[in-house]
Short mmCIF file of C-alpha atoms and ligand atoms in Angstrom, two decimals:
data_model
loop_
_atom_site.label_atom_id
_atom_site.label_comp_id
_atom_site.label_asym_id
_atom_site.label_seq_id
_atom_site.Cartn_x
_atom_site.Cartn_y
_atom_site.Cartn_z
CA MET A 587 9.60 57.74 22.22
CA ILE A 588 7.09 54.92 22.20
CA ALA A 589 8.21 51.01 23.19
CA LEU A 590 6.52 48.48 23.05
CA GLY A 591 7.15 45.41 25.88
CA ILE A 592 6.20 41.79 25.97
CA GLU A 593 6.33 40.02 29.88
CA GLY A 594 5.61 36.41 30.20
CA THR A 595 7.82 34.84 32.70
CA ALA A 596 5.21 32.88 34.60
CA TRP A 597 1.61 32.48 34.31
CA SER A 598 0.88 36.30 32.72
CA LEU A 599 0.95 36.88 29.64
CA SER A 600 0.83 40.39 28.94
CA ILE A 601 1.92 42.97 26.42
CA GLY A 602 2.13 47.11 27.04
CA VAL A 603 2.65 50.50 24.94
CA VAL A 604 4.11 53.27 26.51
CA ASP A 605 5.79 56.67 26.03
CA GLU A 606 7.79 58.66 28.13
CA GLU A 607 4.90 60.18 30.08
CA ASP A 608 2.31 56.98 30.31
CA VAL A 609 0.90 53.75 29.61
CA ILE A 610 -0.55 53.88 26.23
CA VAL A 611 -2.12 50.25 26.00
CA LEU A 612 -1.94 47.13 28.26
CA GLU A 613 -3.84 44.16 27.41
CA ASN A 614 -3.45 40.89 28.91
CA ASP A 615 -4.19 37.00 28.50
CA PRO A 616 -3.00 35.19 31.83
CA TYR A 617 -2.66 31.23 31.93
CA ILE A 618 -4.69 30.22 34.74
CA PRO A 619 -3.76 26.13 35.77
CA LYS A 620 -6.81 24.06 35.84
CA GLU A 621 -5.54 22.31 38.35
CA GLY A 622 -2.70 22.63 41.43
CA GLY A 623 -0.06 24.58 40.66
CA ILE A 624 1.75 26.47 37.60
CA HIS A 625 3.23 24.03 34.94
CA PRO A 626 5.68 25.42 33.14
CA ARG A 627 5.04 23.44 29.99
CA GLU A 628 1.47 24.64 30.24
CA ALA A 629 2.42 28.09 30.42
CA SER A 630 4.73 27.86 27.46
CA GLN A 631 2.18 26.42 25.32
CA HIS A 632 -0.76 28.67 26.55
CA HIS A 633 1.98 32.11 25.35
CA SER A 634 2.77 30.33 22.29
CA GLU A 635 -0.97 29.84 21.41
CA ARG A 636 -2.47 33.19 22.48
CA LEU A 637 0.67 35.57 21.38
CA PRO A 638 -0.38 36.16 17.97
CA SER A 639 -3.79 37.02 18.96
CA LEU A 640 -2.85 39.44 22.22
CA LEU A 641 -0.53 41.29 19.84
CA SER A 642 -3.07 41.59 17.28
CA ARG A 643 -5.62 43.07 19.86
CA VAL A 644 -2.32 45.39 20.71
CA PHE A 645 -2.10 46.60 16.71
CA GLU A 646 -5.93 47.15 16.91
CA LYS A 647 -5.26 49.99 19.77
CA VAL A 648 -1.83 51.47 18.49
CA ASP A 649 -0.21 51.66 15.03
CA LYS A 650 2.32 49.48 14.33
CA SER A 651 4.56 52.13 12.89
CA SER A 652 4.55 54.07 15.75
CA ILE A 653 6.52 52.08 17.74
CA ASP A 654 10.09 52.88 18.60
CA VAL A 655 11.85 49.72 20.41
CA VAL A 656 10.44 46.15 21.29
CA ALA A 657 10.87 45.11 24.62
CA PHE A 658 11.03 41.78 26.30
CA SER A 659 11.45 40.08 29.85
CA GLN A 660 14.58 38.28 29.63
CA GLY A 661 14.86 36.76 32.63
CA PRO A 662 14.19 35.64 35.34
CA GLY A 663 11.69 32.92 34.82
CA MET A 664 10.68 29.70 33.52
CA GLY A 665 13.03 28.92 30.57
CA PRO A 666 9.99 27.42 28.16
CA CYS A 667 7.99 30.85 28.71
CA LEU A 668 10.74 32.70 28.12
CA ARG A 669 12.09 31.39 25.02
CA VAL A 670 8.18 32.41 23.53
CA VAL A 671 8.30 35.54 24.57
CA ALA A 672 11.96 36.29 23.31
CA THR A 673 11.15 34.72 19.98
CA ALA A 674 7.82 36.55 19.44
CA ALA A 675 9.92 39.60 20.44
CA ARG A 676 12.72 38.86 17.79
CA LEU A 677 10.00 38.61 15.36
CA LEU A 678 8.67 41.66 15.85
CA ALA A 679 11.93 43.46 16.07
CA VAL A 680 12.79 41.99 12.78
CA LYS A 681 9.48 42.90 10.77
CA LEU A 682 9.31 46.58 12.04
CA LYS A 683 12.98 46.79 11.58
CA LYS A 684 13.48 48.51 15.54
CA PRO A 685 15.99 48.04 18.47
CA LEU A 686 15.32 45.21 20.52
CA VAL A 687 15.87 45.52 23.95
CA GLY A 688 16.25 42.59 26.66
CA VAL A 689 15.16 43.63 30.22
CA ASN A 690 15.46 42.33 33.59
CA HIS A 691 12.02 41.33 35.25
CA CYS A 692 12.61 42.36 38.94
CA LEU A 693 14.42 45.60 37.75
CA ALA A 694 10.80 46.41 35.54
CA HIS A 695 9.01 45.83 38.48
CA VAL A 696 10.95 48.55 40.79
CA GLU A 697 11.28 50.84 37.70
CA VAL A 698 7.72 50.96 37.16
CA GLY A 699 7.21 52.00 40.60
CA ARG A 700 9.26 55.01 40.30
CA TRP A 701 8.21 56.00 37.60
CA LYS A 702 4.42 55.59 38.88
CA THR A 703 4.77 57.00 42.04
CA GLU A 704 6.85 59.37 43.53
CA ALA A 705 9.33 57.35 45.42
CA LYS A 706 12.60 58.24 44.11
CA ASN A 707 15.26 56.14 46.18
CA PRO A 708 13.35 53.48 47.81
CA VAL A 709 13.71 50.36 49.40
CA SER A 710 11.75 48.16 47.27
CA LEU A 711 9.94 45.04 48.65
CA TYR A 712 9.20 43.02 45.87
CA VAL A 713 6.77 39.95 46.34
CA SER A 714 5.19 38.25 43.92
CA GLY A 715 4.90 33.99 43.13
CA GLY A 716 8.30 33.03 42.78
CA ASN A 717 10.29 36.36 44.04
CA SER A 718 10.37 38.02 47.06
CA GLN A 719 13.15 39.90 47.50
CA VAL A 720 14.03 43.59 49.48
CA ILE A 721 16.26 45.50 46.73
CA ALA A 722 17.85 48.74 47.00
CA ARG A 723 20.20 50.87 44.81
CA ARG A 724 23.86 51.47 45.93
CA GLY A 725 25.82 53.10 43.38
CA ASN A 726 25.32 51.70 39.74
CA ARG A 727 23.34 48.68 40.25
CA TYR A 728 20.78 47.76 42.53
CA ARG A 729 21.22 45.22 45.11
CA VAL A 730 19.04 42.45 46.90
CA PHE A 731 19.26 42.89 50.38
CA GLY A 732 17.29 40.36 51.65
CA GLU A 733 15.69 37.33 49.81
CA THR A 734 14.00 34.43 50.42
CA LEU A 735 15.58 31.11 51.27
CA ASP A 736 13.07 28.91 49.88
CA ILE A 737 9.97 29.76 48.13
CA GLY A 738 8.30 32.96 47.11
CA ILE A 739 5.48 34.58 49.21
CA GLY A 740 2.74 34.01 46.39
CA ASN A 741 3.71 30.27 45.91
CA ALA A 742 3.81 29.87 49.97
CA LEU A 743 0.10 31.61 49.87
CA ASP A 744 -0.71 29.66 47.02
CA LYS A 745 0.37 26.01 48.49
CA LEU A 746 -1.52 26.59 51.71
CA ALA A 747 -5.01 27.77 49.34
CA ARG A 748 -4.65 24.32 47.93
CA HIS A 749 -3.85 22.58 50.68
CA MET A 750 -7.04 24.41 52.14
CA GLY A 751 -9.18 23.41 48.86
CA LEU A 752 -9.28 26.73 47.28
CA LYS A 753 -8.57 27.01 43.72
CA HIS A 754 -5.44 29.07 42.44
CA PRO A 755 -4.89 31.84 42.60
CA GLY A 756 -5.08 31.24 45.94
CA GLY A 757 -3.38 34.49 47.69
CA PRO A 758 -6.63 36.86 47.03
CA LYS A 759 -8.55 33.82 48.77
CA ILE A 760 -6.43 34.03 51.86
CA GLU A 761 -6.81 37.61 52.22
CA GLU A 762 -10.44 37.49 52.30
CA LEU A 763 -10.65 34.55 54.76
CA ALA A 764 -7.72 36.28 56.92
CA LYS A 765 -10.42 39.22 56.90
CA LYS A 766 -13.00 36.85 59.34
CA GLY A 767 -10.03 35.43 61.20
CA LYS A 768 -9.77 36.00 64.96
CA ASP A 769 -7.73 33.68 66.49
CA TYR A 770 -3.95 34.18 66.57
CA TYR A 771 -1.87 31.04 66.43
CA LEU A 772 1.94 31.23 66.40
CA LEU A 773 3.71 29.91 63.38
CA PRO A 774 7.53 29.83 62.64
CA TYR A 775 8.70 32.77 62.36
CA VAL A 776 12.03 32.39 60.18
CA VAL A 777 14.02 35.78 59.34
CA LYS A 778 17.98 35.28 59.49
CA GLY A 779 19.57 38.72 58.79
CA MET A 780 18.23 39.82 55.99
CA ASP A 781 16.85 36.94 54.30
CA PHE A 782 13.68 34.76 55.48
CA SER A 783 11.61 31.66 54.55
CA PHE A 784 8.48 30.63 54.45
CA SER A 785 8.54 26.63 53.79
CA GLY A 786 8.41 25.66 57.17
CA MET A 787 5.39 28.24 57.86
CA VAL A 788 3.35 26.57 55.26
CA THR A 789 3.88 23.21 56.89
CA ALA A 790 2.96 24.18 60.23
CA ALA A 791 -0.09 25.92 58.67
CA GLN A 792 -0.72 23.33 57.00
CA ARG A 793 -0.53 20.88 59.93
CA LEU A 794 -2.82 23.74 61.93
CA TYR A 795 -5.98 23.49 59.30
CA ASP A 796 -5.22 19.21 59.38
CA SER A 797 -5.79 19.30 63.25
CA GLY A 798 -9.19 21.30 62.43
CA VAL A 799 -8.44 25.04 63.08
CA ALA A 800 -10.86 27.37 61.05
CA ARG A 801 -9.41 28.24 57.40
CA GLU A 802 -10.28 31.96 58.41
CA ASP A 803 -7.89 31.74 61.43
CA VAL A 804 -5.46 29.83 59.66
CA ALA A 805 -5.99 32.46 57.14
CA PHE A 806 -5.45 35.07 59.03
CA SER A 807 -2.11 33.48 61.40
CA PHE A 808 -0.49 32.97 58.12
CA GLN A 809 -0.93 36.36 56.83
CA GLU A 810 0.37 37.94 60.40
CA THR A 811 3.49 36.10 60.52
CA ALA A 812 4.18 36.21 56.64
CA PHE A 813 3.42 39.57 56.05
CA ALA A 814 5.51 40.70 60.00
CA MET A 815 8.53 38.87 58.07
CA LEU A 816 8.77 40.77 54.85
CA THR A 817 7.97 43.98 56.88
CA GLU A 818 10.58 43.30 59.44
CA VAL A 819 12.79 42.55 56.60
CA THR A 820 12.16 45.90 54.82
CA GLU A 821 12.62 47.97 57.77
CA ARG A 822 15.87 46.16 58.73
CA ALA A 823 17.17 47.53 55.37
CA LEU A 824 15.64 51.24 55.75
CA ALA A 825 17.75 51.38 59.37
CA TYR A 826 20.51 50.01 57.37
CA LEU A 827 20.58 51.66 54.46
CA ASP A 828 19.71 55.05 56.19
CA LEU A 829 16.46 55.49 53.59
CA ASP A 830 13.37 56.81 54.37
CA GLU A 831 10.99 55.61 51.10
CA VAL A 832 9.26 51.93 50.96
CA LEU A 833 7.72 50.85 47.74
CA LEU A 834 5.76 47.93 47.58
CA VAL A 835 5.41 46.04 43.97
CA GLY A 836 5.09 42.85 42.85
CA GLY A 837 1.80 40.68 42.54
CA VAL A 838 1.29 40.34 46.30
CA ALA A 839 1.83 43.93 46.48
CA ALA A 840 -2.15 44.21 45.83
CA ASN A 841 -2.97 42.60 49.79
CA LYS A 842 -4.01 45.38 51.91
CA ARG A 843 -3.03 43.65 54.90
CA LEU A 844 0.36 43.86 53.68
CA GLN A 845 -0.04 47.48 52.76
CA GLU A 846 -1.34 48.28 56.02
CA MET A 847 1.60 46.74 57.74
CA LEU A 848 4.25 48.40 55.61
CA LYS A 849 2.08 51.87 55.94
CA ILE A 850 2.00 51.58 59.90
CA MET A 851 6.11 50.42 59.73
CA CYS A 852 6.72 54.01 57.50
CA GLY A 853 4.42 55.77 59.76
CA ASP A 854 6.30 54.92 62.75
CA ARG A 855 9.99 55.63 61.37
CA GLY A 856 9.37 58.87 59.36
CA ALA A 857 9.49 57.01 55.96
CA LYS A 858 6.99 57.18 52.79
CA PHE A 859 5.00 54.33 51.36
CA TYR A 860 4.29 53.82 47.57
CA VAL A 861 2.77 51.32 45.83
CA PRO A 862 2.07 51.62 42.15
CA PRO A 863 -1.58 50.98 40.58
CA ARG A 864 -2.44 46.97 41.10
CA GLU A 865 -2.46 46.53 37.07
CA LEU A 866 1.41 47.88 37.63
CA ALA A 867 2.33 46.39 40.62
CA GLY A 868 2.01 42.84 39.31
CA ASP A 869 3.49 40.96 36.20
CA ASN A 870 2.43 43.59 33.12
CA GLY A 871 4.03 44.35 29.61
CA ALA A 872 3.94 47.77 30.60
CA MET A 873 6.64 48.06 32.91
CA ILE A 874 8.46 46.12 30.48
CA ALA A 875 8.19 48.72 27.74
CA TYR A 876 8.80 51.45 30.02
CA THR A 877 12.11 49.89 31.28
CA GLY A 878 13.04 49.29 27.81
CA LEU A 879 12.26 52.21 26.96
CA LEU A 880 14.13 53.81 29.89
CA MET A 881 17.38 51.79 28.83
CA TYR A 882 17.21 52.36 25.02
CA LYS A 883 17.48 56.13 25.82
CA HIS A 884 20.70 55.11 27.86
CA GLY A 885 22.18 53.37 25.02
CA TYR A 886 21.22 49.86 25.70
CA GLN A 887 20.02 47.81 22.85
CA THR A 888 20.04 43.51 22.57
CA PRO A 889 21.76 42.35 19.14
CA ILE A 890 19.57 39.38 17.83
CA GLU A 891 22.47 37.29 18.81
CA LYS A 892 22.44 37.97 22.25
CA SER A 893 19.20 37.95 22.93
CA TYR A 894 18.98 34.77 24.58
CA VAL A 895 16.65 34.02 27.57
CA ARG A 896 18.02 34.22 30.98
CA PRO A 897 16.16 31.99 33.37
CA ASP A 898 18.54 33.13 36.26
CA PHE A 899 18.78 36.80 35.34
CA ARG A 900 19.82 38.77 38.71
CA ILE A 901 18.98 41.94 39.22
CA GLU A 902 22.62 42.99 40.34
CA ASP A 903 23.83 41.76 36.62
CA VAL A 904 22.66 45.15 35.21
CA GLU A 905 24.34 48.36 35.55
CA VAL A 906 22.34 50.93 35.65
CA ASN A 907 23.34 54.36 34.35
CA TRP A 908 20.05 56.42 34.50
CA ASP A 909 18.59 58.65 37.27
CA MET B 889 23.46 60.46 75.52
CA LYS B 890 22.80 58.69 72.04
CA VAL B 891 19.71 57.13 70.83
CA HIS B 892 19.83 54.52 68.31
CA LEU B 893 16.61 53.51 66.61
CA GLY B 894 17.68 50.52 64.52
CA GLY B 895 15.57 47.64 62.69
CA GLU B 896 13.90 46.19 66.22
CA ALA B 897 15.72 48.09 68.92
CA GLU B 898 15.62 51.23 70.52
CA VAL B 899 19.57 51.50 72.04
CA LYS B 900 20.48 53.91 74.26
CA ILE B 901 24.06 54.73 74.43
CA LEU B 902 24.82 56.19 78.04
CA ASP B 903 28.36 56.98 79.68
CA ASP B 904 29.31 53.23 80.65
CA VAL B 905 26.22 51.02 79.72
CA VAL B 906 24.31 50.54 76.66
CA VAL B 907 20.75 49.89 77.38
CA LYS B 908 18.81 47.74 74.71
CA LYS B 909 15.09 47.59 74.75
CA ARG B 910 13.05 45.91 71.59
CA VAL B 911 10.03 48.78 71.41
CA PRO B 912 6.82 47.12 70.46
CA LYS B 913 6.01 47.37 66.59
CA ARG B 914 2.35 48.66 65.86
CA TYR B 915 2.19 47.09 62.77
CA ARG B 916 2.26 43.25 64.02
CA ILE B 917 -0.13 41.41 65.92
CA GLU B 918 0.21 42.09 69.93
CA LYS B 919 0.41 38.60 70.40
CA LEU B 920 3.18 38.23 67.87
CA ASP B 921 5.10 41.16 68.89
CA ARG B 922 5.33 40.19 72.59
CA GLU B 923 6.26 36.97 72.07
CA LEU B 924 9.06 38.36 69.55
CA ARG B 925 10.25 41.07 72.01
CA PHE B 926 10.84 38.43 74.98
CA ARG B 927 11.83 35.79 73.27
CA ARG B 928 14.89 37.44 71.48
CA THR B 929 15.96 39.84 74.52
CA LYS B 930 15.97 36.28 76.62
CA MET B 931 17.81 34.38 73.75
CA GLU B 932 20.31 37.75 73.35
CA ALA B 933 21.56 37.65 76.47
CA LYS B 934 22.06 34.16 76.98
CA ILE B 935 24.04 34.03 73.63
CA ILE B 936 26.04 37.19 74.30
CA SER B 937 27.16 35.02 77.31
CA ALA B 938 27.64 32.12 75.54
CA ALA B 939 29.84 34.20 72.85
CA ARG B 940 32.22 35.20 75.52
CA ARG B 941 32.86 31.93 76.88
CA ALA B 942 33.79 30.75 73.31
CA GLY B 943 36.56 33.28 73.48
CA VAL B 944 34.60 35.88 71.20
CA PRO B 945 34.85 39.45 72.58
CA THR B 946 31.32 40.93 73.20
CA PRO B 947 30.02 43.15 75.94
CA ILE B 948 29.30 41.93 79.25
CA VAL B 949 25.61 41.72 80.37
CA LEU B 950 24.95 43.54 83.37
CA ASP B 951 21.05 42.72 83.61
CA VAL B 952 18.06 41.18 81.62
CA GLU B 953 14.36 42.19 81.77
CA GLY B 954 11.45 41.33 79.90
CA ASP B 955 12.39 43.52 76.76
CA THR B 956 15.33 45.13 78.06
CA ILE B 957 19.14 44.12 78.04
CA VAL B 958 21.61 46.42 80.40
CA MET B 959 25.30 45.97 79.05
CA GLU B 960 28.81 47.47 78.88
CA ARG B 961 29.40 49.91 76.73
CA ILE B 962 32.21 49.10 74.05
CA TYR B 963 33.91 52.29 72.87
CA GLY B 964 35.20 52.17 69.27
CA THR B 965 34.26 52.40 65.58
CA PRO B 966 31.90 50.57 63.79
CA VAL B 967 34.14 47.54 61.37
CA LYS B 968 31.51 49.50 58.58
CA ASN B 969 33.60 52.62 58.81
CA ALA B 970 37.41 50.64 59.41
CA MET B 971 36.54 47.61 57.15
CA SER B 972 39.80 46.14 55.71
CA GLU B 973 41.04 42.58 55.00
CA ASP B 974 42.81 41.98 57.92
CA ILE B 975 39.54 43.09 60.06
CA SER B 976 37.72 41.05 57.75
CA ARG B 977 40.04 37.79 58.23
CA GLU B 978 39.80 38.62 62.01
CA VAL B 979 35.72 38.32 61.84
CA GLY B 980 36.15 34.89 59.52
CA ARG B 981 38.18 33.54 62.84
CA LEU B 982 35.84 35.23 65.16
CA THR B 983 32.72 33.42 63.30
CA ALA B 984 34.59 30.16 63.37
CA LYS B 985 34.50 30.48 67.28
CA LEU B 986 31.30 31.08 67.65
CA HIS B 987 29.95 28.03 65.34
CA LYS B 988 32.45 25.85 66.72
CA ALA B 989 30.23 26.68 70.44
CA ASN B 990 26.86 25.76 67.86
CA ILE B 991 26.18 29.63 67.98
CA ILE B 992 24.56 31.36 64.90
CA HIS B 993 24.54 35.15 64.97
CA GLY B 994 22.27 35.58 62.42
CA ASP B 995 23.09 39.19 61.67
CA ILE B 996 26.88 38.80 61.23
CA THR B 997 27.27 43.01 59.52
CA PRO B 998 29.95 45.44 59.37
CA MET B 999 27.33 47.58 61.36
CA ASN B 1000 27.25 44.64 64.64
CA LEU B 1001 30.91 44.74 64.64
CA ILE B 1002 32.81 47.14 66.96
CA LEU B 1003 36.57 47.76 66.91
CA SER B 1004 37.91 48.55 69.92
CA ASP B 1005 41.81 48.34 71.31
CA GLY B 1006 42.28 45.94 68.33
CA ARG B 1007 39.52 43.40 68.82
CA ILE B 1008 36.63 42.91 67.12
CA TYR B 1009 33.52 42.98 69.67
CA PHE B 1010 30.18 41.26 68.16
CA ILE B 1011 27.18 43.01 69.45
CA ASP B 1012 23.95 42.20 68.63
CA PHE B 1013 22.96 38.98 68.63
CA GLY B 1014 19.43 39.83 68.71
CA LEU B 1015 18.61 37.15 66.22
CA ALA B 1016 20.86 34.67 66.61
CA PHE B 1017 20.69 30.97 67.67
CA PHE B 1018 22.04 27.86 68.92
CA ASP B 1019 22.51 25.23 65.78
CA ASN B 1020 25.15 22.54 64.90
CA LYS B 1021 23.90 22.08 61.37
CA VAL B 1022 25.79 22.94 58.00
CA GLU B 1023 22.58 25.19 56.79
CA PRO B 1024 22.08 27.72 59.78
CA MET B 1025 26.18 27.98 59.64
CA GLY B 1026 26.23 28.96 55.58
CA VAL B 1027 23.19 31.63 55.86
CA ASP B 1028 25.12 33.02 58.51
CA VAL B 1029 27.83 33.42 56.22
CA HIS B 1030 26.33 34.27 53.45
CA VAL B 1031 24.53 37.08 55.37
CA TYR B 1032 27.57 38.64 55.97
CA PHE B 1033 29.09 37.74 52.42
CA GLU B 1034 25.57 39.63 51.35
CA SER B 1035 26.19 43.20 53.86
CA LEU B 1036 30.13 42.96 52.07
CA LYS B 1037 28.57 43.21 48.58
CA ALA B 1038 26.03 46.29 50.07
CA SER B 1039 28.77 48.32 51.60
CA PHE B 1040 32.15 48.10 50.31
CA ASP B 1041 33.06 47.84 46.26
CA ASP B 1042 36.12 45.68 47.08
CA TRP B 1043 33.81 43.00 48.68
CA GLU B 1044 35.22 39.96 46.75
CA LYS B 1045 38.92 40.08 48.63
CA LEU B 1046 37.34 41.21 52.05
CA ARG B 1047 35.18 37.96 51.38
CA ASP B 1048 38.04 35.83 50.72
CA ALA B 1049 40.13 36.86 53.50
CA PHE B 1050 37.20 36.41 55.75
CA ILE B 1051 36.75 32.35 54.35
CA GLU B 1052 40.93 32.08 55.09
CA GLY B 1053 40.42 33.43 58.66
CA TYR B 1054 37.46 30.94 59.21
CA LEU B 1055 39.19 27.97 58.00
CA GLU B 1056 42.00 28.91 59.88
CA GLU B 1057 40.23 28.44 62.84
CA GLY B 1058 38.68 25.25 62.24
CA GLY B 1059 35.39 26.62 60.58
CA LYS B 1060 34.06 24.04 58.03
CA GLU B 1061 34.84 23.86 54.40
CA GLU B 1062 31.42 22.76 53.99
CA VAL B 1063 29.80 25.57 55.55
CA ILE B 1064 31.34 27.76 52.92
CA VAL B 1065 30.74 25.75 50.02
CA ARG B 1066 26.87 25.97 51.78
CA ALA B 1067 27.11 29.89 51.67
CA ARG B 1068 27.91 29.95 48.00
CA GLU B 1069 24.76 27.31 47.67
CA ILE B 1070 22.60 29.23 49.34
CA GLU B 1071 23.62 32.47 47.06
CA GLU B 1072 22.76 30.04 43.94
CA ARG B 1073 19.53 28.61 45.27
CA GLY B 1074 17.83 31.95 45.93
CA ARG B 1075 16.70 31.84 42.64
CA TYR B 1076 13.45 31.58 40.98
CA VAL B 1077 13.84 28.79 38.43
CA GLU B 1078 14.41 26.33 41.01
CA ARG B 1079 11.82 27.76 43.29
CA VAL B 1080 8.75 27.73 40.80
CA ASN B 1081 7.18 24.35 41.44
CA MET B 1082 6.93 24.33 44.49
N1 ADP C 1670 27.57 47.23 73.83
C1 ADP C 1670 27.83 48.53 72.74
N2 ADP C 1670 28.64 49.00 73.19
C2 ADP C 1670 28.73 50.37 72.44
N3 ADP C 1670 27.68 50.63 71.67
C3 ADP C 1670 27.23 49.82 70.93
C4 ADP C 1670 27.10 48.23 72.01
N4 ADP C 1670 25.68 47.58 71.86
C5 ADP C 1670 24.85 48.42 70.46
N5 ADP C 1670 25.80 50.04 70.11
C6 ADP C 1670 25.35 50.54 69.31
O1 ADP C 1670 24.20 50.65 69.22
C7 ADP C 1670 23.85 50.15 67.47
C8 ADP C 1670 22.80 49.49 68.02
O2 ADP C 1670 22.52 48.59 68.31
P1 ADP C 1670 22.40 46.82 67.94
O3 ADP C 1670 22.56 46.03 69.41
O4 ADP C 1670 22.90 46.65 66.66
O5 ADP C 1670 20.76 46.98 67.53
P2 ADP C 1670 20.11 46.56 66.57
O6 ADP C 1670 19.41 45.35 66.75
O7 ADP C 1670 18.88 47.90 66.51
O8 ADP C 1670 20.61 47.01 65.24
C9 ADP C 1670 25.38 49.41 67.18
O9 ADP C 1670 25.36 49.32 65.76
C10 ADP C 1670 26.30 50.00 67.75
O10 ADP C 1670 26.96 51.22 67.05
MG1 MG C 1671 22.65 45.99 65.17
#
């Protein structure tokens, strides 16, 4: 069986085609803000302008008629972007006369990670621009055990980067700078139970920079503090749930220092650490295609009249009836 | 002797005492690691005593040194294995007592509550702090609700019982409202422009 999936909840615009075994095609055309952070309307305009050509690029590589299921990310995300994606998916499903499946974006991150690593029942740390969550399965639902009380780690990194005069996306630039950092400055370390918060840290780090501390040291201190918080909460979830696998997903999963910290934590408690290949860890269409395929095979279908966008879609809202 | 390796501490359960040592974490930089372990140990001991003075059952602290606390051992069952609506209501009452004393526990979960002789002991003040604002109290309650959701199918009833107990003991309604708001707020759509 072959599924096509469209992702476009925020800056990423991506279409993937997969079968049960592997990714067949993955084509991306991300929105990159000219200045500042992401502007929802600009992002959705980008998506609607570029979707047709992205689709034709995909259909140069796979035969349209081979598609069995059309999947799309239904939420969570920015309303205007979601609407563009949902509209395109509906049209395509009708044209191909194939079933439509609306997919939860967070669920797709976790499922593609389980598909492309050996993780079976992991605690997932999902870290992206807008989302930072610790997720694990309980019975027939995934549950969020901890999450950011304000901004996602990716947006926090981007915000700090902008303040230090670095262009979007700031995450990778902070990572590079941090490698050269030497002096560690304490920043507000905010973990409340399983939840955490980054906004106070961003403000404090910005002040540090304004007071003349080198960018390298600010970046270093920020990463060390923020990632320690994420690692700590992940460890708490492992201990609480008595699990022994960690799966790192989302755009920030690419960060080598975060990977290293989780790896050390897992090693010390005899847990296994997994991270999917970079192109499947961040937002991508293949994860939507794969999860749509999985759901379709387990009886899910989204009738057109129920294919409205769900900006607040929570992973807990999906009943999981597969292994 | 039982050794419990928790999220952050190594807890040795001896015959009559419990020795809780915050072990170094290799994943984080030493300066931060030391700071967190020592700060949290000192704070934990201080708050355990304050909570007891506020009328909340806690183990007696026998000694504190660096990253280690020695405390009285509470014999009983973790609330995780004995949860009921009555217990959740009592947790609500005791949480209100903590909050009236401006104590935020920070990790109210069924694993950090021990049922002993019909009393519920709050242990593990490892993430606790003093605060008189609605927001951290709301987070405190939110954490408890999330942990109910994670562990019990009838979490809604348990949550409602907690709320009853909390209000009955003079906990503020706005804290409960805030807990709900925090749940709503943890959402993508409102955060994306930050
Ligand atoms: N005073 C005590 N009396 C009896 N058991 C305790 C006591 N303190 C801790 N424990 C047991 O040890 C476990 C871990 O201790 P806790 O203080 O919660 O550490 P952690 O921060 O690792 O969760 C608790 O869940 C409880 O079962
Ligand atoms: Mg505990």
